[in-house]
XYZ file of C-alpha atoms in Angstrom:
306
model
C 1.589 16.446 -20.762
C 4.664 16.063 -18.267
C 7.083 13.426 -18.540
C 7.490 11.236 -15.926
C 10.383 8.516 -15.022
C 8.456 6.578 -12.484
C 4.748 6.785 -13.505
C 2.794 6.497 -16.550
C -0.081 8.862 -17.092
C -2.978 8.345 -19.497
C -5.960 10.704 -19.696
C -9.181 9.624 -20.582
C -11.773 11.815 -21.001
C -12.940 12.984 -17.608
C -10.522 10.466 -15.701
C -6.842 9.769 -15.559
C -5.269 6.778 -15.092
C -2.036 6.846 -12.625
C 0.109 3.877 -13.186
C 3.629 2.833 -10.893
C 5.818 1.734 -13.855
C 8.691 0.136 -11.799
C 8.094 -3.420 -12.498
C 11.351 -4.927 -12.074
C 11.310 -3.667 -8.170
C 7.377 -4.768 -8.218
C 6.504 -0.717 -7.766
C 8.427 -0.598 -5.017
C 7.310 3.048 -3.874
C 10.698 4.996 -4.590
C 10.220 8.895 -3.232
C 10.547 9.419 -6.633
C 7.916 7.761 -8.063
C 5.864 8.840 -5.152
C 6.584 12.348 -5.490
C 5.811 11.721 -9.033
C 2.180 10.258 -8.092
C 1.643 12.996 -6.424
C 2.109 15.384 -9.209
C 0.160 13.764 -11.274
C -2.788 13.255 -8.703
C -2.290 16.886 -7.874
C -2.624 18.275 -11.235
C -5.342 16.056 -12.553
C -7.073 17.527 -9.168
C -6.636 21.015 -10.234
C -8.182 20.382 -14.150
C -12.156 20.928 -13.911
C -12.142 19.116 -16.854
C -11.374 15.783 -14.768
C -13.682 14.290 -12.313
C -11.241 11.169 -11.094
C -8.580 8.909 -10.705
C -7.115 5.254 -10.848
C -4.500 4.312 -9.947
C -2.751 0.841 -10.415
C 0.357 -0.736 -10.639
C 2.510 -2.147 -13.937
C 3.547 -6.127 -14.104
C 2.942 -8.214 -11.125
C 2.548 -5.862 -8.757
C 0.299 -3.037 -7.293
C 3.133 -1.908 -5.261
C 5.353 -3.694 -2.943
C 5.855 -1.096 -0.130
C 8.194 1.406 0.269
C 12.054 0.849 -1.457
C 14.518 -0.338 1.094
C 16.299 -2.122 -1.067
C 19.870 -2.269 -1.414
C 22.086 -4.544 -3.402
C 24.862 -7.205 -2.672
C 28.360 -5.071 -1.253
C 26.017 -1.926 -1.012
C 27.411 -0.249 2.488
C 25.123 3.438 2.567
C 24.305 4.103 5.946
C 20.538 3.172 6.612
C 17.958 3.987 9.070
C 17.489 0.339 9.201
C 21.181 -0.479 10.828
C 24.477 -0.240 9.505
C 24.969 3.195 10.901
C 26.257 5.136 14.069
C 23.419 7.580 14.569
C 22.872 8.601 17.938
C 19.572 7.450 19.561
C 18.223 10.913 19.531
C 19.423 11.365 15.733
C 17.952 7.888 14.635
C 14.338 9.394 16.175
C 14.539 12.317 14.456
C 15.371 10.825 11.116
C 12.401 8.611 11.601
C 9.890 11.104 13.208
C 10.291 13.444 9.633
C 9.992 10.135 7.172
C 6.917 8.978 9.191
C 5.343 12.305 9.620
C 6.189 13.201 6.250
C 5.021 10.020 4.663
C 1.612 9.755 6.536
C 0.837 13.449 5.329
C 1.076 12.664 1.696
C -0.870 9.512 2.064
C -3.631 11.048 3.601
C -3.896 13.746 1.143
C -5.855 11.246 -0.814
C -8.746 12.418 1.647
C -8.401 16.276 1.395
C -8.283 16.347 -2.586
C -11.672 16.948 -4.510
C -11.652 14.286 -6.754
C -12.251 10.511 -5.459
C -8.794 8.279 -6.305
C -10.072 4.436 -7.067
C -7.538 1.928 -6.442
C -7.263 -0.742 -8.931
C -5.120 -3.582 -7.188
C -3.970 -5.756 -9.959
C -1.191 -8.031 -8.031
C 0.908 -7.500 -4.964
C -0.132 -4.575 -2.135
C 2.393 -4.708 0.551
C 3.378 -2.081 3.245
C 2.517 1.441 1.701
C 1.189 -0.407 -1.384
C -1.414 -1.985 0.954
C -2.069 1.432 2.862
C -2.776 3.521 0.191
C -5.262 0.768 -0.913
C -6.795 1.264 2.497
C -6.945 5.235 2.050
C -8.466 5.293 -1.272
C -11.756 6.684 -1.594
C -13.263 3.313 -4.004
C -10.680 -0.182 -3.900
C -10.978 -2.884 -6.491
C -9.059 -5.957 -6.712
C -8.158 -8.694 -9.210
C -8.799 -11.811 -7.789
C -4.856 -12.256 -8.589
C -4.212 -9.119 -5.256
C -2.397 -10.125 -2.387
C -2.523 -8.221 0.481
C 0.186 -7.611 3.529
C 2.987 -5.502 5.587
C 5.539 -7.992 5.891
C 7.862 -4.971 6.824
C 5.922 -6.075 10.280
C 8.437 -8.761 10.396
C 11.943 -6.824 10.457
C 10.491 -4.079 13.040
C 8.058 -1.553 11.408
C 4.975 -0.327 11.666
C 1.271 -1.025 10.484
C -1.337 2.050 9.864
C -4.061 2.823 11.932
C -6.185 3.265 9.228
C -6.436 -0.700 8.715
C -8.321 -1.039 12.511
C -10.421 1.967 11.223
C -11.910 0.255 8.389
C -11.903 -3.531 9.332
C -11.658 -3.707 12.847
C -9.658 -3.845 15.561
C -9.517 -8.130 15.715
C -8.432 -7.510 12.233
C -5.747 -5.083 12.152
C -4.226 -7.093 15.129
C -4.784 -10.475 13.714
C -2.308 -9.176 10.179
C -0.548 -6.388 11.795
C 0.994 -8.851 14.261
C 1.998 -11.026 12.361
C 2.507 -9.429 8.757
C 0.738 -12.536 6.824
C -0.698 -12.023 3.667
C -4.023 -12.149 2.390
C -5.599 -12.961 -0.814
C -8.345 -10.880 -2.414
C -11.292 -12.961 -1.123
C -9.872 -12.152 2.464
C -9.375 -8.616 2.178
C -13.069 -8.683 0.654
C -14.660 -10.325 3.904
C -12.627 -8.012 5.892
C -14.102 -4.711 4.254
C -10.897 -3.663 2.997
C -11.828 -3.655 -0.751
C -15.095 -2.848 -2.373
C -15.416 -5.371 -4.623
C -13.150 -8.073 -6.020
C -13.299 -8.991 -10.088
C -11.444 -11.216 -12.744
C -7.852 -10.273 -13.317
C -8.972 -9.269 -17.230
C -11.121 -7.409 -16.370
C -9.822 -4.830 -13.628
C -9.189 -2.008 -15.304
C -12.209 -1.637 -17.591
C -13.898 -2.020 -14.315
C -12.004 0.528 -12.262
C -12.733 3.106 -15.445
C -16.537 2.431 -15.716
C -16.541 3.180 -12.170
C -14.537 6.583 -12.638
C -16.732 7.357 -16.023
C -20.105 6.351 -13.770
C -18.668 8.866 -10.751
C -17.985 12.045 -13.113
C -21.778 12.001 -14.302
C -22.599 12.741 -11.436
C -22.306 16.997 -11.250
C -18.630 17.738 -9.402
C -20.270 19.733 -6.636
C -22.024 16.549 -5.404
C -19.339 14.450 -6.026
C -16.925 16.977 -4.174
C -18.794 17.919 -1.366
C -19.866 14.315 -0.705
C -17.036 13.070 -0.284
C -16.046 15.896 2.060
C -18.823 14.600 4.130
C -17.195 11.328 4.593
C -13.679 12.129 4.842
C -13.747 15.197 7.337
C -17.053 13.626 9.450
C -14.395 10.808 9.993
C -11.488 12.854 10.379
C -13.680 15.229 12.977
C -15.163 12.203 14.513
C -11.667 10.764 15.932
C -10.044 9.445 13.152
C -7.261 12.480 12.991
C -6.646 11.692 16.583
C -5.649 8.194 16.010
C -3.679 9.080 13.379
C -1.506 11.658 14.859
C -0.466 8.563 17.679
C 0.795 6.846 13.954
C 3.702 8.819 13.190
C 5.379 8.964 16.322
C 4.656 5.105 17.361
C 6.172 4.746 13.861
C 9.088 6.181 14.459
C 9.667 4.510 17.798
C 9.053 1.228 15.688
C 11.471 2.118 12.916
C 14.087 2.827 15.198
C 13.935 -0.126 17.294
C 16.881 -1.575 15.826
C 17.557 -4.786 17.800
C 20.139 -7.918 16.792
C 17.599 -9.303 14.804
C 17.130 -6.632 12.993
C 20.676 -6.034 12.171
C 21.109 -9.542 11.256
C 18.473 -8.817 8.713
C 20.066 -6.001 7.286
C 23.757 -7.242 6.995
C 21.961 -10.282 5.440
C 20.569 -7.690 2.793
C 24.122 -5.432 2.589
C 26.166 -9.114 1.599
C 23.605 -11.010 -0.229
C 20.738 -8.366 -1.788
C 16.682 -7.891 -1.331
C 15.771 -11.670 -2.204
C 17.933 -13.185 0.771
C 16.658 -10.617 2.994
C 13.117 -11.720 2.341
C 13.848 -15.510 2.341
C 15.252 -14.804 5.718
C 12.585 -12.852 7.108
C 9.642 -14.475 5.832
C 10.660 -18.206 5.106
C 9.732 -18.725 8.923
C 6.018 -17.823 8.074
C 5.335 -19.918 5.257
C 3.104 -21.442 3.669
C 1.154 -17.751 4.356
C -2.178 -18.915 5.904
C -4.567 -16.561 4.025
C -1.925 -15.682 0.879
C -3.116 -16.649 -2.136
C -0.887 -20.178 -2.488
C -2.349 -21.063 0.716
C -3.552 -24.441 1.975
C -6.970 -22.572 2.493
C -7.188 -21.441 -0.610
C -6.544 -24.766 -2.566
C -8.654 -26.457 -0.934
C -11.304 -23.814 -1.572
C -10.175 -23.833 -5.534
C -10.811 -27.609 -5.305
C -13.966 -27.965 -4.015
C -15.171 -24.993 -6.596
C -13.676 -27.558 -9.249
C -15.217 -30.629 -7.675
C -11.637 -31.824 -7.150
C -12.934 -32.862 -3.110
C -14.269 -31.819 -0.356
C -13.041 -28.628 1.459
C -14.098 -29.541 4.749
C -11.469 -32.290 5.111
């Protein structure tokens, strides 16, 4: 079996399991480890033997968006700011991440095999969209849902408006809040939402029930739904999502750069106490006022409606 830096792989009979094992960034998707993913995915696709995959996320997280990370007194030029690219060369560095980056996430919906999401923590910015392009999601009731990159000038995916709704999409994609796994339930985004214990057991008796079904129907079903979507408009609003991307990305404005020299002197955790402190307490995250009250009326600790 390869070896992998990023990922850990474990085959189980007829399914594989795909797990981000970068804990200590929360999975932040490095193109490493999501080149990685891919090879796995890709190869697990090409075994008859195998009829599908999970994939979930080591530690806390699921995974918590793409890596933009950079460290206290760390001064490498960045799409983000800190640079001197040229308007046209800042576009063009975005158009081929964006472009690049939606093609590999929607290759989820060409492959044979059906990829279930297992969300077993945090699902933020690409975390959260390749929950929304997987064929099956389940979540722990411990899954938190956003894309707080909203917040420092990026982009959502039009795949969330696709599958919950315009009102939706608009009502998180404005404002990058999370939400917690009851939320993302209501909303459609997730199929089905279970105790934290028992997750994966659940996501692999899903995978075990799919491959006894024969691989032609399996295959060709899922064919059905992907490409009838893609062929009934769904590819057109998707090709306006890398471009509008880009033009998002490289919107640098003051704020933005304030951000990122914020994250250049002081590292990743100011940055995000900067760019999110203005938005808490999150209205539908899982510490949320909402919630508690909802966790003490299920304990008989009062009465939610006051």
């Amino acid at each position: 079996m390869t070896a992998y830096q990023n990922i850990v792989v474990d085959r189980r009979a007829s399914i594989v399991v795909v797990t981000f094992n970068r804990p200590a960034s929360m999975n932040a998707l490095s193109p490493e480890m999501e080149m990685e993913m891919w090879d796995a995915i890709s190869r697990a696709d090409a075994d008859p033997e195998i009829r599908a995959v999970v994939l979930t996320g080591a530690g806390s997280a699921f995974c918590s968006g793409y890596d933009i990370s950079r460290g206290p007194g760390d001064d490498r030029p960045s799409l983000l700011g800190g640079n001197d690219l040229s308007n046209a060369e800042l576009l063009k560095g975005w158009m081929n991440i964006d472009g690049g980056g939606l093609e590999r996430l929607m290759r989820i919906w060409h492959i044979s095999i059906p990829v279930i999401t297992a969300i077993n923590g945090w699902a933020m910015g690409a975390g959260f969209w390749y929950a929304l392009a997987s064929d099956i999601t389940l979540a722990s009731d411990k899954a938190v849902f956003a894309q707080p990159e909203v917040r420092h000038v990026s982009n959502t995916s039009f795949l969330f408006a696709a599958l919950a709704g315009w009102k939706a999409a608009h009502r998180f994609g404005l404002t990058g809040d999370h939400m917690d796994a009851a939320e993302a339930y209501r909303l459609g985004i997730v199929n089905e939402v279970v105790p934290h214990d028992e997750l994966m057991e659940r996501a692999c008796a899903l995978a075990e029930r799919i491959a006894l079904v024969p691989e032609p129907s399996v295959r060709l079903n899922k064919a059905v739904t992907c490409s009838g979507l893609l062929a009934a408009g769904l590819q057109a609003g998707l090709a306006l999502n890398a471009p509008l991307s880009a033009l998002a990305h490289a919107s640098n404005n003051d704020e933005r750069l304030h951000l990122w020299e914020t994250m250049r002197l002081k590292g990743m955790r100011a940055f995000v106490a900067q760019r999110d402190g203005p938005f808490r307490p999150e209205p539908f995250g899982p510490k949320s006022a909402r919630t508690s009250l909802a966790s003490a009326a299920e304990n008989g600790a009062g009465d939610a409606s006051k």
